[in-house]
Each structure stands twice: as structure tokens, then as C-alpha cells.
CSV table of C-alpha atoms in Angstrom, one decimal:
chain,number,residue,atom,x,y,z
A,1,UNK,CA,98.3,88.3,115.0
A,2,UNK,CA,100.3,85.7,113.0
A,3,UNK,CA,103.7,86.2,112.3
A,4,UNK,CA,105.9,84.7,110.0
A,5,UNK,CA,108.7,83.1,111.9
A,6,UNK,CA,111.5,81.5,109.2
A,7,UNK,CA,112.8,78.3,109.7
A,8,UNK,CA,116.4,79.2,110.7
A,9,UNK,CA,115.0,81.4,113.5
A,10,UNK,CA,117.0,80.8,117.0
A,11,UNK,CA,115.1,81.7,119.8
A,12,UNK,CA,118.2,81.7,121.5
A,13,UNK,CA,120.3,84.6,120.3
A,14,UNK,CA,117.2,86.9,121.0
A,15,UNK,CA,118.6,89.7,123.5
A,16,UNK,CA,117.3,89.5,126.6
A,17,UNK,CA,116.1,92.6,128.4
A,18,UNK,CA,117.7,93.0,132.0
A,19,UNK,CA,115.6,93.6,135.4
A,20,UNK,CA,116.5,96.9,136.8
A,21,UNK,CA,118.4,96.2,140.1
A,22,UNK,CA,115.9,97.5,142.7
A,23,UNK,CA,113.1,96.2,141.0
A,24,UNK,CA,111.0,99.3,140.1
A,25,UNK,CA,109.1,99.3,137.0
A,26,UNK,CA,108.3,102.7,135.2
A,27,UNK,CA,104.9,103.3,134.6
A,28,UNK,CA,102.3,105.9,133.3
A,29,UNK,CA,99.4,105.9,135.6
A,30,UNK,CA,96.8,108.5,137.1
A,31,UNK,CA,96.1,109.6,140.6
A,32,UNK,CA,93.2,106.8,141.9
A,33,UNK,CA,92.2,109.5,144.4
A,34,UNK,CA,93.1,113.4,145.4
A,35,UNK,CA,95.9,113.9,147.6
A,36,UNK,CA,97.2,116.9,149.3
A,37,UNK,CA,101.3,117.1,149.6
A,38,UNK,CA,102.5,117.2,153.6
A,39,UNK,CA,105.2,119.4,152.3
A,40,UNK,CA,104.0,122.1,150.0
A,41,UNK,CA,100.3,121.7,151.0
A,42,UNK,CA,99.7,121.7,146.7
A,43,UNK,CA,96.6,119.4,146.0
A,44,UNK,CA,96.7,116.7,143.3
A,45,UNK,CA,93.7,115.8,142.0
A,46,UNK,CA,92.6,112.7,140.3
A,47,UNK,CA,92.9,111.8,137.0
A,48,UNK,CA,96.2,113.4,137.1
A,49,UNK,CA,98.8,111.8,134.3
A,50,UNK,CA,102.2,110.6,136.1
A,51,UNK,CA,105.3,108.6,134.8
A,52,UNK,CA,105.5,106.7,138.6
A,53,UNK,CA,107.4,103.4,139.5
A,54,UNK,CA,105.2,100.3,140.7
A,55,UNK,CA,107.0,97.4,142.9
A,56,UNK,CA,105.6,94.1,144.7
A,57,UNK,CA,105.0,95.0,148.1
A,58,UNK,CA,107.1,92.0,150.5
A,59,UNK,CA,106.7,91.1,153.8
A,60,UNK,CA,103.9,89.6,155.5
A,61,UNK,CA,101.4,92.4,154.2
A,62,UNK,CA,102.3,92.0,150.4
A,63,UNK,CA,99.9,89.5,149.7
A,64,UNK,CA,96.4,89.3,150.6
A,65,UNK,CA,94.2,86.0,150.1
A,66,UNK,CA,96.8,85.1,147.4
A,67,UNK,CA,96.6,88.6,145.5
A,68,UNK,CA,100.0,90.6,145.0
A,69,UNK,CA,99.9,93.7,146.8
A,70,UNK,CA,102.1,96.6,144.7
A,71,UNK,CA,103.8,100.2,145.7
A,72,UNK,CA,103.8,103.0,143.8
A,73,UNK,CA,105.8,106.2,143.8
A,74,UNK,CA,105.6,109.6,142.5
A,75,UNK,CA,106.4,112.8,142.9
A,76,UNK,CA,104.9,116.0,144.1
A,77,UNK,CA,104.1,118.5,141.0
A,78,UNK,CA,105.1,121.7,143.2
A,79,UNK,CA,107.9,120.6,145.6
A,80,UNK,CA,108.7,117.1,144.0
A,81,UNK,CA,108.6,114.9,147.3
A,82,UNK,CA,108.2,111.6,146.9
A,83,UNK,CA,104.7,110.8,147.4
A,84,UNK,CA,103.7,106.2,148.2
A,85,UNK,CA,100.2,104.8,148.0
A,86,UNK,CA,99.3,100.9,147.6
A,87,UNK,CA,96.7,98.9,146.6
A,88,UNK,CA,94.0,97.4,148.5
A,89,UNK,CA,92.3,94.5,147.4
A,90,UNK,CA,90.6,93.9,150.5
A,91,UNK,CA,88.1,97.2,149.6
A,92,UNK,CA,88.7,97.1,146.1
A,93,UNK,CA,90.4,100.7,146.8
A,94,UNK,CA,94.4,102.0,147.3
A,95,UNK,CA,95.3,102.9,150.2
A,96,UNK,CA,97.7,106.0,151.0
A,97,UNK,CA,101.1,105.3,152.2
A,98,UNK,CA,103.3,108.3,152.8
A,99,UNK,CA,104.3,111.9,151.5
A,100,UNK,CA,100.5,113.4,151.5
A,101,UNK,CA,96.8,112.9,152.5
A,102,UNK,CA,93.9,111.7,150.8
A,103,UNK,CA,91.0,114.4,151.1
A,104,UNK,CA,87.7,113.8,152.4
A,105,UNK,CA,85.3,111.8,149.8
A,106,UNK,CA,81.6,112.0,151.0
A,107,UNK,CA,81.3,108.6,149.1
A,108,UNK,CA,83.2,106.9,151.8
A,109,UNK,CA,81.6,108.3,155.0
A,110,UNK,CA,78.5,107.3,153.5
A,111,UNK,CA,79.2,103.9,152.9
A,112,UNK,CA,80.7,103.6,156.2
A,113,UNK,CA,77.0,105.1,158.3
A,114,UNK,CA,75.6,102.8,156.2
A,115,UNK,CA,77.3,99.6,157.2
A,116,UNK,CA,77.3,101.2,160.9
A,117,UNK,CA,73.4,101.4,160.4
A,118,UNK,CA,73.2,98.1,159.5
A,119,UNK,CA,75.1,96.6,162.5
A,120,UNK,CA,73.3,98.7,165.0
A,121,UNK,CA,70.5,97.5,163.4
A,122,UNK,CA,71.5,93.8,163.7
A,123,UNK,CA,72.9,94.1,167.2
A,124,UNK,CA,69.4,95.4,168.6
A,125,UNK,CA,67.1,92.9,166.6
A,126,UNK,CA,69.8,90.1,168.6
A,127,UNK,CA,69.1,91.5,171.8
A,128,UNK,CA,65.5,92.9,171.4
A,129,UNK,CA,62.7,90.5,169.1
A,130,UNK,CA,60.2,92.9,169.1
A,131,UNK,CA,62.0,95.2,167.3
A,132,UNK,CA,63.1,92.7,164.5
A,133,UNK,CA,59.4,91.3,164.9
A,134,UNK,CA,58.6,95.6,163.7
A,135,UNK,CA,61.3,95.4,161.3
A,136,UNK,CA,60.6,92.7,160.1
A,137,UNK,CA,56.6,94.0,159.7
A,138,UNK,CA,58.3,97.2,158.2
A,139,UNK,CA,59.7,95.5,155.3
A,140,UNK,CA,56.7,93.6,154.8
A,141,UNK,CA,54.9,97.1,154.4
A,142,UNK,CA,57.7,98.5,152.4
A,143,UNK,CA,57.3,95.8,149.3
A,144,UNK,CA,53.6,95.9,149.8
A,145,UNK,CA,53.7,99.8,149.0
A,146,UNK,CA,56.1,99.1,146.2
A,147,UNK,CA,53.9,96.4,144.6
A,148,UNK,CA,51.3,98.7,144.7
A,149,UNK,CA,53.3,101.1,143.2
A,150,UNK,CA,54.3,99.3,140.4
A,151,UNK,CA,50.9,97.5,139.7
A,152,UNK,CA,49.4,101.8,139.7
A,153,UNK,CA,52.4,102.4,137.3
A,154,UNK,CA,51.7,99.4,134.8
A,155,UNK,CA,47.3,100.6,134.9
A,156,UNK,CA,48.5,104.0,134.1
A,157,UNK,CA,50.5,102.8,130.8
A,158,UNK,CA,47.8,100.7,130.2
A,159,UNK,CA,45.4,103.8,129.8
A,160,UNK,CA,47.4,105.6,127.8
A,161,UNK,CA,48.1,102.7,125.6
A,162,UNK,CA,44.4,102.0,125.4
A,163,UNK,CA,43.9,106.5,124.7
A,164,UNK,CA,46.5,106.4,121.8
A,165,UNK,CA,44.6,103.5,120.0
A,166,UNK,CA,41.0,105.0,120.4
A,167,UNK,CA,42.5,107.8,119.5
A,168,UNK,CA,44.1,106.8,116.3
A,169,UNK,CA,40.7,104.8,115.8
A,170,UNK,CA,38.4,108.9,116.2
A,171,UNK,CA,41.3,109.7,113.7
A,172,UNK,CA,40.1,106.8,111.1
A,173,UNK,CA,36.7,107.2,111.9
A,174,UNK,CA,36.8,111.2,111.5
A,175,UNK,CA,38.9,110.9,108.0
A,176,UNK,CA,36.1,108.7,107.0
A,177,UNK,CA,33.1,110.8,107.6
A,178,UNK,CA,35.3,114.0,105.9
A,179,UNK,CA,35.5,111.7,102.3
A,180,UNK,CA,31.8,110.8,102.7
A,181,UNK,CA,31.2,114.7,103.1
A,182,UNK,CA,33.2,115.5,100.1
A,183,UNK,CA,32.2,112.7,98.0
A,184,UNK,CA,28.3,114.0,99.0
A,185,UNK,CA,29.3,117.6,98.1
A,186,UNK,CA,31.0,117.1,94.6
A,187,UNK,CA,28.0,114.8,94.0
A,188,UNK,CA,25.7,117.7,94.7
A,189,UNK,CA,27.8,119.9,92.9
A,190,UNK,CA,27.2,117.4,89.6
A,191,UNK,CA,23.8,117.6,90.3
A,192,UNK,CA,23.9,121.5,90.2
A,193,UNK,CA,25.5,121.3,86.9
A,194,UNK,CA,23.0,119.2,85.1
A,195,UNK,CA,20.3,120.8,86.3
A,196,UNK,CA,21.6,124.1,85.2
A,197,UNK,CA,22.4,122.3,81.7
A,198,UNK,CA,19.3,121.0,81.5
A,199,UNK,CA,17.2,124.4,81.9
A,200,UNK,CA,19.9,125.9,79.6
A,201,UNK,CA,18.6,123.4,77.5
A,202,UNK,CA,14.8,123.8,77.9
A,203,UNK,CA,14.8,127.7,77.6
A,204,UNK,CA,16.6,127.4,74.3
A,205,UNK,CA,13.8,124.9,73.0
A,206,UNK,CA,11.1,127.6,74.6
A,207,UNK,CA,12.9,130.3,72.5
A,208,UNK,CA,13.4,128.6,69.7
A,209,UNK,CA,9.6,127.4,69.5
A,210,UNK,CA,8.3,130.6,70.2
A,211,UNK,CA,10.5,132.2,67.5
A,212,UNK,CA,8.6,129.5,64.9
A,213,UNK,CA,6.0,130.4,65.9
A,214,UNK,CA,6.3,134.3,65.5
A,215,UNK,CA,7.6,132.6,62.0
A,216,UNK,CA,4.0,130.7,61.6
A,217,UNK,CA,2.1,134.2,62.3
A,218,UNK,CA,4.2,136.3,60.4
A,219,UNK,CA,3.6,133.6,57.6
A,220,UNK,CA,-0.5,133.6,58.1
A,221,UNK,CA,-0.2,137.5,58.0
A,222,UNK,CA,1.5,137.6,54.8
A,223,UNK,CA,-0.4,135.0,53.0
A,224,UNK,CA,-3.9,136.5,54.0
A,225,UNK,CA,-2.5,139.9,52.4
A,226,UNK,CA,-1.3,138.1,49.7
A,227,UNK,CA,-5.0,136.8,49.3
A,228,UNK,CA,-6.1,139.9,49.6
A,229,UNK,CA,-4.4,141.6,47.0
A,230,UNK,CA,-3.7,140.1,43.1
A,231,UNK,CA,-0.9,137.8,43.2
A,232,UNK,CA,2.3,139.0,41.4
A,233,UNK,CA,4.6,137.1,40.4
A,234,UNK,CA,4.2,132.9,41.7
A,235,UNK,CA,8.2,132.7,41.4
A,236,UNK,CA,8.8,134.9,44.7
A,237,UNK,CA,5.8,133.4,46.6
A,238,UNK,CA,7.6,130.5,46.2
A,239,UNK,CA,11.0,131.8,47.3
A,240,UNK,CA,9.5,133.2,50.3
A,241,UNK,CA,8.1,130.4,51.7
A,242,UNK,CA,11.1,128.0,51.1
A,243,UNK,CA,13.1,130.5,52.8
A,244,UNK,CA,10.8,130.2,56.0
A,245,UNK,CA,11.2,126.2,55.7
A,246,UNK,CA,14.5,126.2,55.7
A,247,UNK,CA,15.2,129.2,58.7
A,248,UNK,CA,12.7,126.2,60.4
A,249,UNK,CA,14.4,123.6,59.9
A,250,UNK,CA,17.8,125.3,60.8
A,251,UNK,CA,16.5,125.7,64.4
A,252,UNK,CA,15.4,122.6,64.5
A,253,UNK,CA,19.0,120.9,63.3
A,254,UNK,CA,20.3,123.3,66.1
A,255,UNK,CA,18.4,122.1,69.1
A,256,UNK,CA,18.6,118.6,68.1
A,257,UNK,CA,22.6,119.7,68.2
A,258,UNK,CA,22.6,121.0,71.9
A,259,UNK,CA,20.4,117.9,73.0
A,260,UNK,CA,23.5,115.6,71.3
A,261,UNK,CA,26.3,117.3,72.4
A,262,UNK,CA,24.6,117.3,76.3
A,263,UNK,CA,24.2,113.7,76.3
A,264,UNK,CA,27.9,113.1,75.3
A,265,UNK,CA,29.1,115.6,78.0
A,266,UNK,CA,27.0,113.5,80.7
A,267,UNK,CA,28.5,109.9,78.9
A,268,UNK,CA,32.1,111.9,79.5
A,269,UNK,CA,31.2,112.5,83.1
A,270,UNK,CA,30.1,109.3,84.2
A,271,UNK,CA,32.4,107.4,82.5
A,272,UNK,CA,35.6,109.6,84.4
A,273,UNK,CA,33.5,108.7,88.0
């Protein structure tokens, strides 16, 4: 962070802080392991907040390979005995001094059969080379089965990589065929409409022929009785039969009607397609 140091600043009257006279340094740590008091028998487990006092360890053990070695103290939670432990940077660990005992971690005594395996395991292949010739062979077999069983593990994913694609490819294909099937179904359904609108159509032509030509017959009967008997009056002869025309040509204006207002629907129909 950049400060702003003025330019009469004396570096010289700033207090000094003083070293405490037995060189302990106060400082909030936790427990690096659990311990067990020798005193009280209270465990301490770790993780445990304490306000303990670190020094450099001296002598010939305070250093190792050029790394400081420190002490630190605390104090028992129940009975408040002074409890030591250092550190170890040999094993990358701390290392209990005095006032309790570290409890058994399974960690540890499994590391250490480990590294006993391994030495056992080194001193026969020395003194026996067949058995580090099978060893030796063992391995081999070892990676070979692991080979195989990552080579099994990449085919697998490759499968199922390959099954999601086809898959989303039936998934395509099978929304594909499902708009043909509708497209072909509301095309039929058209169909079915002008077909219906196209008998509607030709029934009302049948009807309204067949009603001209009840309208013919009825006009043939009446002027053969009208032959038949002595004509009247000329005035409603005439009235009659214009009256006839015109209920013809009525009928006709409305079929020719229908017809137009059909082929404008279709126009409507294939122009919204």
C-alpha cells in the first residue's frame, strides 16, 4: 500500500519496540495434533484456539539443514500445566516435547507399514533375484491390466457418445416424419372441405333445375288450359308469365352467386398456404 511519508519525517525518533527479556513471543495458534494432559488426563484436541509463546529452539538440535527449529508453550485447559511441543522439519510434522501425549493417529502407523513394506521388499529383491525378477513381472502385469482398463473405459464413453448422437439424430428424424403426417392430414382435411363444398354446390344446382323445371310444367299446364278456354283479359297473361321469367332468372343470379363466392373462398385458401 503507498503511504504518504512527508518530507520532514525522521526515521529516527520512531519508538522502538523492546524484545521481551527471555525471548518468548505471544502467539495465537491451534493444537497441530490431539494431546492428552499427563496431569489431569483432559484431552485437547486439534484445532483448539490458544494464546501460547513460541521461541527459537538453541543448541545443537535447533537447527536442522539450515531451518530454525521453534518451541512452543501452552497450557492445559483443565489443570493449566504447562504443556511444550516443537517443530519438525525433518517429517514436515511437530513433534511433542513435554506436559502430555499425542494420541494414536492411524495415518501415521500406516505410513510407517508402508515404508516398512517397502524396505522388506527391497532387502529380499537384494538378496533374492528371482523374487525381484516376479516383482518385477508383477508390475509389468499390473500396468498391463490398467491399460486395459483404461482403453475398456475410453470404448465405453465412446458408445455412449456415439448412442446420444443417433439418438438425437431418431429424435430429428422422428419430428420429421410427425410434420409430414400432419402436413398430409390437414391437406386431407382441405380436401374433405372442398369436396363437401362442392356437392353443396351441385345439389343446389340439382334443386334449383328441378324447381325450373316444375316451373316449365306448371307453365305448359296453364297455357294449354288457357288454350282451352277463351282468353280473358291479355294484360294478366302477360303478367303471369313475366312473373315466371323473373322467379327464373332469380335462381339463376343465385347459383351463379354460390359458384362466385366458392371460388373466392378457394383463392382465400390457397393464397394463406
Amino acid at each position: 500500500v503507498n503511504k504518504y511519508i512527508p518530507a520532514d519525517f525522521d526515521p529516527s525518533k520512531v519508538p522502538r519496540t523492546k524484545k521481551p527479556k527471555d525471548g518468548l513471543v505471544s502467539v495465537r495458534m491451534m493444537l497441530p495434533f490431539s494431546i492428552q494432559c499427563s496431569t489431569c488426563s483432559t484431552f485437547m484436541y486439534r484445532g483448539r484456539k490458544f494464546n501460547s509463546k513460541k521461541e527459537a529452539v538453541s543448541g545443537p538440535n535447533g537447527m536442522y539443514l539450515g531451518i530454525q527449529r521453534f518451541r512452543f508453550y501452552i497450557k492445559c485447559t483443565a489443570c493449566s500445566r504447562p504443556v511444550t511441543f516443537l517443530t519438525d522439519p525433518e517429517h514436515a510434522d511437530y513433534e511433542m516435547e513435554s506436559g502430555a501425549t499425542r494420541n494414536y493417529e492411524v495415518y501415521k502407523d500406516e505410513q510407517k507399514t508402508r515404508e516398512q513394506q517397502q524396505q522388506e521388499e527391497q532387502q529380499q529383491e537384494t538378496l533374492d533375484s528371482m523374487k525381484a525378477l516376479e516383482n518385477r513381472v508383477l508390475e509389468s502385469q499390473r500396468e498391463m491390466q490398467e491399460l486395459d482398463n483404461l482403453e475398456e473405459i475410453k470404448a465405453m464413453n465412446a458408445r455412449h457418445a456415439h448412442l446420444q448422437t443417433q439418438n438425437g439424430s431418431l429424435g430429428n428424424e422422428a419430428s420429421t416424419v410427425e410434420m409430414a403426417r400432419q402436413a398430409r392430414a390437414s391437406q386431407q382435411q382441405q380436401q374433405q372441405q372442398q369436396q363437401q363444398e362442392k356437392d353443396e354446390a351441385a345439389n343446389i344446382k340439382v334443386s334449383a333445375q328441378e324447381s325450373c323445371r316444375d316451373d316449365e310444367a306448371n307453365n305448359n299446364h296453364n297455357k294449354e288450359a288457357t288454350q282451352n278456354e277463351e282468353p280473358q283479359n291479355d294484360n294478366s297473361s302477360d303478367s303471369d308469365t313475366t312473373n315466371k321469367m323473373g322467379k327464373k332468372h332469380t335462381l339463376d343470379d343465385a347459383i351463379v352467386q354460390k359458384e362466385d363466392d366458392e371460388d373466392t373462398a378457394k383463392r382465400q385458401r390457397v393464397d394463406q398456404e
